[in-house]
Coordinates of C-alpha atoms and ligand atoms in Angstrom, one line a residue:
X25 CA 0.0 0.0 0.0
X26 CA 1.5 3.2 -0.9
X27 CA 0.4 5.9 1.9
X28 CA -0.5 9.5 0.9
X29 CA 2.4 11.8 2.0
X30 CA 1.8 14.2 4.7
X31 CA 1.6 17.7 3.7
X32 CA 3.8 19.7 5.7
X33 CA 6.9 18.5 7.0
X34 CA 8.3 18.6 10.6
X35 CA 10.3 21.7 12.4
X36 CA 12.3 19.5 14.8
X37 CA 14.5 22.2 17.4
X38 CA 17.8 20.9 18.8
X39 CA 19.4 22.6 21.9
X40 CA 22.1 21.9 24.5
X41 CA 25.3 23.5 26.2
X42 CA 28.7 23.4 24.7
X43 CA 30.3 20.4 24.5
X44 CA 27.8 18.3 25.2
X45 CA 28.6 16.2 21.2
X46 CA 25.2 17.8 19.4
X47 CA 27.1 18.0 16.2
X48 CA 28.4 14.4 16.4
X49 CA 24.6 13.4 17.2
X50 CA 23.6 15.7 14.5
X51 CA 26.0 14.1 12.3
X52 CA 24.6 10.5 13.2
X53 CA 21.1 11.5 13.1
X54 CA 21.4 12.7 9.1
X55 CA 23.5 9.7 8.4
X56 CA 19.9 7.5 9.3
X57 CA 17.6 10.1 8.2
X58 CA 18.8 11.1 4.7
X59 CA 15.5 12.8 4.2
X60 CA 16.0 15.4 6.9
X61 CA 16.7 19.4 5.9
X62 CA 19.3 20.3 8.1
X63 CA 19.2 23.6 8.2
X64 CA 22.1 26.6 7.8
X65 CA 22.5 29.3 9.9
X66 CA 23.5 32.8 9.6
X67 CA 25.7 34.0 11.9
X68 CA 28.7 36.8 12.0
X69 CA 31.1 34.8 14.0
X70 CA 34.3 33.8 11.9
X71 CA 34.7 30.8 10.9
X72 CA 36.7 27.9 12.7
X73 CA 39.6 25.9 11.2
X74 CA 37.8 23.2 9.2
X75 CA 34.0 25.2 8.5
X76 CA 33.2 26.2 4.9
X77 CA 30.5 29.0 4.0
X78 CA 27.7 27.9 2.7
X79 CA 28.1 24.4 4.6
X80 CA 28.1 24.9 8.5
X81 CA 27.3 28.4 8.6
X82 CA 26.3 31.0 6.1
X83 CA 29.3 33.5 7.3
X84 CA 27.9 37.3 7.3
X85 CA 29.0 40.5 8.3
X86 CA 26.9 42.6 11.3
X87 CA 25.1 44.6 8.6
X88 CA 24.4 42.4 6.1
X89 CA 22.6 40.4 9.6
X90 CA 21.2 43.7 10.6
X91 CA 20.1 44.6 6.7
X92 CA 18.4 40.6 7.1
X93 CA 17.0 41.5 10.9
X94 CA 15.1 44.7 9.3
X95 CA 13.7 43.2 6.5
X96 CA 11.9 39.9 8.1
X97 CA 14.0 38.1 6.6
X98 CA 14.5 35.7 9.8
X99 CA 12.4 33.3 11.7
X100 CA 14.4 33.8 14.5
X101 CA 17.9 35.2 15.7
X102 CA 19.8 36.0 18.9
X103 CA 23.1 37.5 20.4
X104 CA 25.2 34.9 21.5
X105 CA 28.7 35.3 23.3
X106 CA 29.2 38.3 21.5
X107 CA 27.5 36.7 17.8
X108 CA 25.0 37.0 15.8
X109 CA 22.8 33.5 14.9
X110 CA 19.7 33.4 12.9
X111 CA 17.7 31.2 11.1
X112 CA 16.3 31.9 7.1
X113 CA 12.3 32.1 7.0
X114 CA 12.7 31.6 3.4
X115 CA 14.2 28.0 2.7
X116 CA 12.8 26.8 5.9
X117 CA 9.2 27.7 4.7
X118 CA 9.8 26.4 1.2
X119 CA 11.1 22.6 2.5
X120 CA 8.2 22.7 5.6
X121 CA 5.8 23.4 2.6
X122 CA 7.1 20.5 0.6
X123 CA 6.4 17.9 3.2
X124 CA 10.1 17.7 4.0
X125 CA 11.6 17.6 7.8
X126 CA 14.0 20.7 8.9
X127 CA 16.2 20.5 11.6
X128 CA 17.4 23.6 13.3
X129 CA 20.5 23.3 15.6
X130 CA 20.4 26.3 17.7
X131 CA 20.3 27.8 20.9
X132 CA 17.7 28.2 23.8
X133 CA 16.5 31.8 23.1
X134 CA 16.0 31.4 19.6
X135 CA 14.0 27.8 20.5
X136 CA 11.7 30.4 22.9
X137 CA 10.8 32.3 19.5
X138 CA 10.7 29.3 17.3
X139 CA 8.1 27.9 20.1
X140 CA 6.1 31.2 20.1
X141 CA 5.8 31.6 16.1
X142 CA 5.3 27.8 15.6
X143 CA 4.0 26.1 18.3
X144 CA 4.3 22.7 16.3
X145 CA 7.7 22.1 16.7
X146 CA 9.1 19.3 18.3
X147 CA 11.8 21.1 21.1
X148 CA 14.7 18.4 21.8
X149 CA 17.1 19.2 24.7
X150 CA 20.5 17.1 24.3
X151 CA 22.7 17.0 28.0
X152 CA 25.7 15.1 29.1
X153 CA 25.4 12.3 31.2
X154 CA 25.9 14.7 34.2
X155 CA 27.5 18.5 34.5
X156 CA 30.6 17.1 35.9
X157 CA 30.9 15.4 32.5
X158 CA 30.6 18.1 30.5
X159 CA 33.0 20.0 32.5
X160 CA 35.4 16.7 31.6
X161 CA 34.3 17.3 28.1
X162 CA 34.7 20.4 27.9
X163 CA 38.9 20.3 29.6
X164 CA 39.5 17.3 27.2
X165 CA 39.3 19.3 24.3
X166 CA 42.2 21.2 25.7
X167 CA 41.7 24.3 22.9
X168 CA 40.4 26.8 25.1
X169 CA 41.2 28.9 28.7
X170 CA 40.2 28.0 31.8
X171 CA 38.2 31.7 31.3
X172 CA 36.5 30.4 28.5
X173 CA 36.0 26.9 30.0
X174 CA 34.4 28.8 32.9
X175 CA 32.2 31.0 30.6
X176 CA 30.9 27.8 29.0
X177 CA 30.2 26.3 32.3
X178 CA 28.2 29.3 33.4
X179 CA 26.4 29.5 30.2
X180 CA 25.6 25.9 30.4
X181 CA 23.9 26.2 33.8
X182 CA 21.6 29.1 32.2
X183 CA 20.6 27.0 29.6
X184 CA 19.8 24.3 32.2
X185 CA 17.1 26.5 33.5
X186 CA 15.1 26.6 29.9
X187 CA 15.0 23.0 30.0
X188 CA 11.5 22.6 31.0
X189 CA 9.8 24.7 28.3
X190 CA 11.8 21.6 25.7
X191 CA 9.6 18.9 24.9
X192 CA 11.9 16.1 25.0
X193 CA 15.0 15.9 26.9
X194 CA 17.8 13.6 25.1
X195 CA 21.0 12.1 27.5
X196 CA 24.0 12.0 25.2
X197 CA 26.0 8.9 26.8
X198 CA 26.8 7.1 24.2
X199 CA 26.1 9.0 20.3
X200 CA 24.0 5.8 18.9
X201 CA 21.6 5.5 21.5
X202 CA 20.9 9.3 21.4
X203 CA 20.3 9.7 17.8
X204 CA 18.3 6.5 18.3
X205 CA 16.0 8.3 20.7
X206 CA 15.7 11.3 18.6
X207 CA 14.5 8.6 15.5
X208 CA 12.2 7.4 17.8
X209 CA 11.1 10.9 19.2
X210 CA 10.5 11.3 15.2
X211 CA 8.7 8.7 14.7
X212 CA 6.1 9.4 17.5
X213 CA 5.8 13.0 15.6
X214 CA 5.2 11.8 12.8
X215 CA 2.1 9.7 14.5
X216 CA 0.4 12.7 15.8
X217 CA -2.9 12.2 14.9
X218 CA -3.0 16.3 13.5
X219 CA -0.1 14.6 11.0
X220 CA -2.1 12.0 10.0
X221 CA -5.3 14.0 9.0
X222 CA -4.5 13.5 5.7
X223 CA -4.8 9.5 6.0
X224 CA -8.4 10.2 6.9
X225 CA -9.6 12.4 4.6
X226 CA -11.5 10.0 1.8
X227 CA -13.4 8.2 4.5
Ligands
5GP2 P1 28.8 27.8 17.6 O1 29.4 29.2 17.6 O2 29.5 26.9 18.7 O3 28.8 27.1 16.3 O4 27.3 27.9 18.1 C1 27.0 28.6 19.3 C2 25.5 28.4 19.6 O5 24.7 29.0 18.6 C3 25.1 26.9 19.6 O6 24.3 26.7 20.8 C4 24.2 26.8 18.4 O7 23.2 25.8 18.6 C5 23.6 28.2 18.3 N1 23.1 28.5 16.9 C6 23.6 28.1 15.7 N2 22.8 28.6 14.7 C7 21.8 29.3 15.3 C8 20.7 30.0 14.8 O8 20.5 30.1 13.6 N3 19.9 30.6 15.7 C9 20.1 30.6 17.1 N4 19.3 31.2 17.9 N5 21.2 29.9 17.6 C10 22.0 29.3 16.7

């Protein structure tokens, strides 16, 4: 039986502190879930050793992000340590539209305006194991200050206290089982009975 595809797709929201492995989860998730938009940001940070334009970020300058700001051009943005981060409305819109999945990797305040201007996405909160872990995490990658390590930290704990406006709250012990739990979180989405409408309609 061949099932008639759902109409929109699905805005899925992925938060948690630094350190705490979302890109390698990220990374593990799109390797199941080939059909998943994964969506690129705008931000005016530089780029890191290893990051290409276009692919993990789109890299702008403040007023080409402030030019974007003006003209509505984002679904959401926010000032982090010091940045710029956004989201485009446009390609989001045009892959929801088409039925296909967008996942937005991002951080808590621009989760809180994703939330209030679609209250339909699924809001996934990804956390070490414990804090002391992702302290560990965090001195392992031995790259940055103990300053920065300790800004991290305290950043981390503020983003703790958004936690319970997530829907979902994912444990990143081991990379497989969380991007299992995601799929599965997925799955249950996708079940939703206001998904499935369109399975109904002939009846
Ligand atoms: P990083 O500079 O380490 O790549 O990202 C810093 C933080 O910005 C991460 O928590 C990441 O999830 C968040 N972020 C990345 N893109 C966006 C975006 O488009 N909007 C918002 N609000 N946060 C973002």
């Amino acid at each position: 039986m061949t099932r008639k595809k759902k109409e929109r797709g699905q805005l899925i929201v992925l938060s948690g502190p630094s350190g705490v492995g979302k890109s390698t989860v990220i990374a593990e998730l799109l390797g199941q879930r080939k059909d998943i938009y994964f969506s690129v940001s705008f931000t005016t940070r530089a780029p890191r050793v290893g990051e290409a334009d276009g692919v993990n970020y789109n890299f702008v300058d403040r007023a080409e992000f402030e030019r974007m700001i003006a003209a509505g051009e984002l679904l959401e943005h926010a000032e982090y340590v010091g940045n710029y981060y956004g989201t485009s409305m446009r390609v989001i819109e045009e892959k929801l539209a088409a039925g296909v999945d967008v996942l937005l990797d991002i951080e808590v305040q621009g989760a809180a305006k994703v939330r209030a201007r679609c209250p339909e996405a699924a809001l996934i909160f990804i956390i070490p194991p414990s804090f002391e872990e992702l302290e560990r995490r965090l001195r392992g990658r031995n790259t940055d200050s103990e300053e920065v390590i300790t800004g991290r930290l305290q950043k981390a704990r503020e983003e703790y206290r958004q936690i319970p406006s997530y829907d979902y709250l994912v444990v990143n012990d081991s990379v497989s089982e969380a991007a299992g739990e995601i799929i599965s979180i997925l799955t249950a989405e996708a079940c939703r009975t206001r998904n499935r409408l369109h399975l109904i309609e002939s009846v």
